[in-house]
mmCIF file of C-alpha atoms and ligand atoms in Angstrom:
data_model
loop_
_atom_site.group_PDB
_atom_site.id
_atom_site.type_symbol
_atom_site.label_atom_id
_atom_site.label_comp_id
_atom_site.label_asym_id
_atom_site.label_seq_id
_atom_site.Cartn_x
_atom_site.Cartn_y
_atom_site.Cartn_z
ATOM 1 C CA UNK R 14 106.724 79.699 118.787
ATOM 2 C CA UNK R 15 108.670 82.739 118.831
ATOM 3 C CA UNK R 16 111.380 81.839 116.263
ATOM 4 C CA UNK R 17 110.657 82.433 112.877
ATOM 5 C CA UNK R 18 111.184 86.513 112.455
ATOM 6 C CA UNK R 19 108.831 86.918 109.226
ATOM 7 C CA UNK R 20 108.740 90.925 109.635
ATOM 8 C CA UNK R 21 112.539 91.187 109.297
ATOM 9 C CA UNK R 22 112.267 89.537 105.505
ATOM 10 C CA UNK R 23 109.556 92.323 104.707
ATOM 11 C CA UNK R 24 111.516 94.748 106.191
ATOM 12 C CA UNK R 25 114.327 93.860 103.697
ATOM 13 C CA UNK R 26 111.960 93.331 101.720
ATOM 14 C CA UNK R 27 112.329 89.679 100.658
ATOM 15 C CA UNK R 28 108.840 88.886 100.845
ATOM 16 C CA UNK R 29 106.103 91.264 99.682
ATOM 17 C CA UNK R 30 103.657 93.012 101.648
ATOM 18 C CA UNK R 31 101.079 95.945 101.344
ATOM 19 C CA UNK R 32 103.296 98.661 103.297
ATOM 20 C CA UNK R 33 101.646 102.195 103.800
ATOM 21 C CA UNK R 34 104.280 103.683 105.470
ATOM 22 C CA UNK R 35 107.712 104.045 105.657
ATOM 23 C CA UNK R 36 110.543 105.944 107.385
ATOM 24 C CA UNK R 37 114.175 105.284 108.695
ATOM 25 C CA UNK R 38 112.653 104.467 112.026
ATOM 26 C CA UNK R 39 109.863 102.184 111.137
ATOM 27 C CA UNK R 40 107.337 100.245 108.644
ATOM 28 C CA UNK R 41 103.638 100.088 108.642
ATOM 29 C CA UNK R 42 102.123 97.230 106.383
ATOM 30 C CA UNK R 43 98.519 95.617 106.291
ATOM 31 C CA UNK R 44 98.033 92.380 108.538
ATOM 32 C CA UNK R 45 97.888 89.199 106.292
ATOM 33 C CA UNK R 46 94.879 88.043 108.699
ATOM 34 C CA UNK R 47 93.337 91.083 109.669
ATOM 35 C CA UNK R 48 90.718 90.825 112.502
ATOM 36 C CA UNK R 49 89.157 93.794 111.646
ATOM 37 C CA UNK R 50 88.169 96.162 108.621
ATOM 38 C CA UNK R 51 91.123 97.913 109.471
ATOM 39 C CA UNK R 52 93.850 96.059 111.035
ATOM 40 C CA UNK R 53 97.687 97.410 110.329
ATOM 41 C CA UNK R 54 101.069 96.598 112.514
ATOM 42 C CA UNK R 55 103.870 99.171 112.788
ATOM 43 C CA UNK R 56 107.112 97.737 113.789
ATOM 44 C CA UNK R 57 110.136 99.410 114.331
ATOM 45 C CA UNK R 58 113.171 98.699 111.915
ATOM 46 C CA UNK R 59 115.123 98.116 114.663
ATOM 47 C CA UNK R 60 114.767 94.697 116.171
ATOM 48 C CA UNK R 61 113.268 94.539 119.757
ATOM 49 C CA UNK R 62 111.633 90.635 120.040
ATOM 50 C CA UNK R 63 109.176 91.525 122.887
ATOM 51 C CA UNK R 64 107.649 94.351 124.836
ATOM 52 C CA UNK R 65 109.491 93.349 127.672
ATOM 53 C CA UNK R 66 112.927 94.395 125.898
ATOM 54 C CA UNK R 67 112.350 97.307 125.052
ATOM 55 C CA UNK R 68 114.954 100.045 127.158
ATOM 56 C CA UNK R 69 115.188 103.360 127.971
ATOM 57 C CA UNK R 70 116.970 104.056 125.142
ATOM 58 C CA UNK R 71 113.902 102.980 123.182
ATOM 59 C CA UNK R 72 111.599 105.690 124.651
ATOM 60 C CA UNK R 73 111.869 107.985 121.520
ATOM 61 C CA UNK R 74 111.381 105.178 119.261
ATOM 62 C CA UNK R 75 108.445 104.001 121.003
ATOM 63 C CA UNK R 76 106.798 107.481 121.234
ATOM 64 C CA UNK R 77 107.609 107.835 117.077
ATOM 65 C CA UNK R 78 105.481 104.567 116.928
ATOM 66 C CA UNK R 79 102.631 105.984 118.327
ATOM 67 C CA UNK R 80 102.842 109.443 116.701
ATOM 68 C CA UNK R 81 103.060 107.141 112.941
ATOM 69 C CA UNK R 82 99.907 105.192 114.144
ATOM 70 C CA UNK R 83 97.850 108.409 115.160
ATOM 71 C CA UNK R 84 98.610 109.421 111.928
ATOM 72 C CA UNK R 85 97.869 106.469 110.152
ATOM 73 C CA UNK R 86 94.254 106.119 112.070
ATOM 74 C CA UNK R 87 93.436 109.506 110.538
ATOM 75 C CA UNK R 88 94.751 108.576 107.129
ATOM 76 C CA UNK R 89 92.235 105.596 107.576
ATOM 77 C CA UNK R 90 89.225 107.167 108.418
ATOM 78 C CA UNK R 91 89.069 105.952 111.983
ATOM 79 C CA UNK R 92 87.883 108.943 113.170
ATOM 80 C CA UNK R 93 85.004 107.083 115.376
ATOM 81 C CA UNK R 94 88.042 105.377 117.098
ATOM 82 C CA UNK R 95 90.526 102.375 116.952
ATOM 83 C CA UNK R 96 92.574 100.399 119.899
ATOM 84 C CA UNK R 97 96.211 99.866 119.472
ATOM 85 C CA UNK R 98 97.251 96.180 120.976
ATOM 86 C CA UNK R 99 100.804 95.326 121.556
ATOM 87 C CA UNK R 100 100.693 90.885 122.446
ATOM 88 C CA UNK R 101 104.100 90.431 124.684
ATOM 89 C CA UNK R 102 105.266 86.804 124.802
ATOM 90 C CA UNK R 103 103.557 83.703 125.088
ATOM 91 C CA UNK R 104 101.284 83.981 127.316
ATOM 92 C CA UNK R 105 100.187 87.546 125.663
ATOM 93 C CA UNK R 106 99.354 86.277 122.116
ATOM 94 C CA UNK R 107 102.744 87.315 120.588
ATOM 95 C CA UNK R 108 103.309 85.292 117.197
ATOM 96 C CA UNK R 109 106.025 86.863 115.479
ATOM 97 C CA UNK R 110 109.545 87.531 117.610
ATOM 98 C CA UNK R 111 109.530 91.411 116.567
ATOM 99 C CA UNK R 112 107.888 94.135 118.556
ATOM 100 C CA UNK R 113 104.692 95.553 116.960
ATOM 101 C CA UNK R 114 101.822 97.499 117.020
ATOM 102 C CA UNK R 115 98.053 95.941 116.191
ATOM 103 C CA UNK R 116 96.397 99.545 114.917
ATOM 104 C CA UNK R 117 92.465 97.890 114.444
ATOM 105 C CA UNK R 118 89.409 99.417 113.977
ATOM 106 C CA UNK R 119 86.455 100.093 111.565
ATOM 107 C CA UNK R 120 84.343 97.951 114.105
ATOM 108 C CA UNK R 121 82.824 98.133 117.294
ATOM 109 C CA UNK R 122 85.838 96.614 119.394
ATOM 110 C CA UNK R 123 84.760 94.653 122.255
ATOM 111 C CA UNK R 124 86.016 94.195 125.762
ATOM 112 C CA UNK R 125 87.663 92.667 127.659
ATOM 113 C CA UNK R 126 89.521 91.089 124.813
ATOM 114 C CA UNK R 127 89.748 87.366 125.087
HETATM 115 P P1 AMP I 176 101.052 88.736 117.164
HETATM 116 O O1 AMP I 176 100.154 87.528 117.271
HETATM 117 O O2 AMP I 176 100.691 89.844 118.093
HETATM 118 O O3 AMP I 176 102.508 88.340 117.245
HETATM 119 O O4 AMP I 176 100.786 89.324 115.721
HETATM 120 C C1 AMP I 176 101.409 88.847 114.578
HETATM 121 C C2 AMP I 176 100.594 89.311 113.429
HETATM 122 O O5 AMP I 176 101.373 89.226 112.255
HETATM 123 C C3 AMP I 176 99.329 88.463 113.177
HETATM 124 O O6 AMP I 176 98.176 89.291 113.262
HETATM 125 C C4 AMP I 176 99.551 87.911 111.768
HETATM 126 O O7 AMP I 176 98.361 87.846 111.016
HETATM 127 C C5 AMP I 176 100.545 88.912 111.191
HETATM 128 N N1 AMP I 176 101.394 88.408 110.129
HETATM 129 C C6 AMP I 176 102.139 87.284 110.141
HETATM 130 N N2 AMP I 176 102.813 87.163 108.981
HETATM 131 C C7 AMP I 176 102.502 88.260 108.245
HETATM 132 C C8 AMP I 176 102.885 88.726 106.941
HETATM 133 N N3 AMP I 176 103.741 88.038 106.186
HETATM 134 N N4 AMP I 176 102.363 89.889 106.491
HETATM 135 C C9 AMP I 176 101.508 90.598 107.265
HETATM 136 N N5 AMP I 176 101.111 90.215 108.500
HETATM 137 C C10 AMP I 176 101.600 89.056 108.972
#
């Protein structure tokens, strides 16, 4: 399941996809399924497969992440509030073999998620 590393080619930009941010750290682009009026996924350029590999030498990297998507949820108009979901592995929902961040909202958001 965790094989085929799709957000590499749109990070080279080999196949297309509606990006709404980009820096030398990392890439923001629209889900091609989204789950919710607003559902975006900011990856980091550099390749970390899982949540679980991430290092200490990530720590900066990660914390840019989260400053781009606070930003981005204001751009957006998700001023009533939005969850950010990161799926790790298998067992967590993880589809694609590239850390990223699920920025959703424009809905009520319901919990526990399934
Ligand atoms: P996850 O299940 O947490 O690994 O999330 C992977 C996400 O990537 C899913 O929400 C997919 O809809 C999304 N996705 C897969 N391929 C693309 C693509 N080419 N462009 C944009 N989003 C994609």
């Amino acid at each position: 399941m965790l094989a085929d590393n799709v957000f590499l080619k749109i990070i080279d930009k080999t196949i297309p996809a509606k990006i709404i941010h980009e820096d030398e750290r990392c890439l923001a682009f629209h889900d091609i399924g989204p789950k919710a009026p607003v559902h975006v996924l900011i990856i980091p350029k550099k390749v970390i497969r899982t949540h679980d590999d991430i290092g200490t030498e990530d720590a900066e990297l990660i914390g840019h992440l989260h400053v781009v998507a606070a930003k981005l949820a204001k751009d957006l108009g998700l001023a009533a509030g939005y969850r950010l979901v990161i799926n790790c592995k298998e067992q967590g929902g993880q589809t694609v073999p590239h850390l990223h961040m699920h920025l959703l909202g424009g809905r009520d958001l319901g919990w526990p998620p399934g």
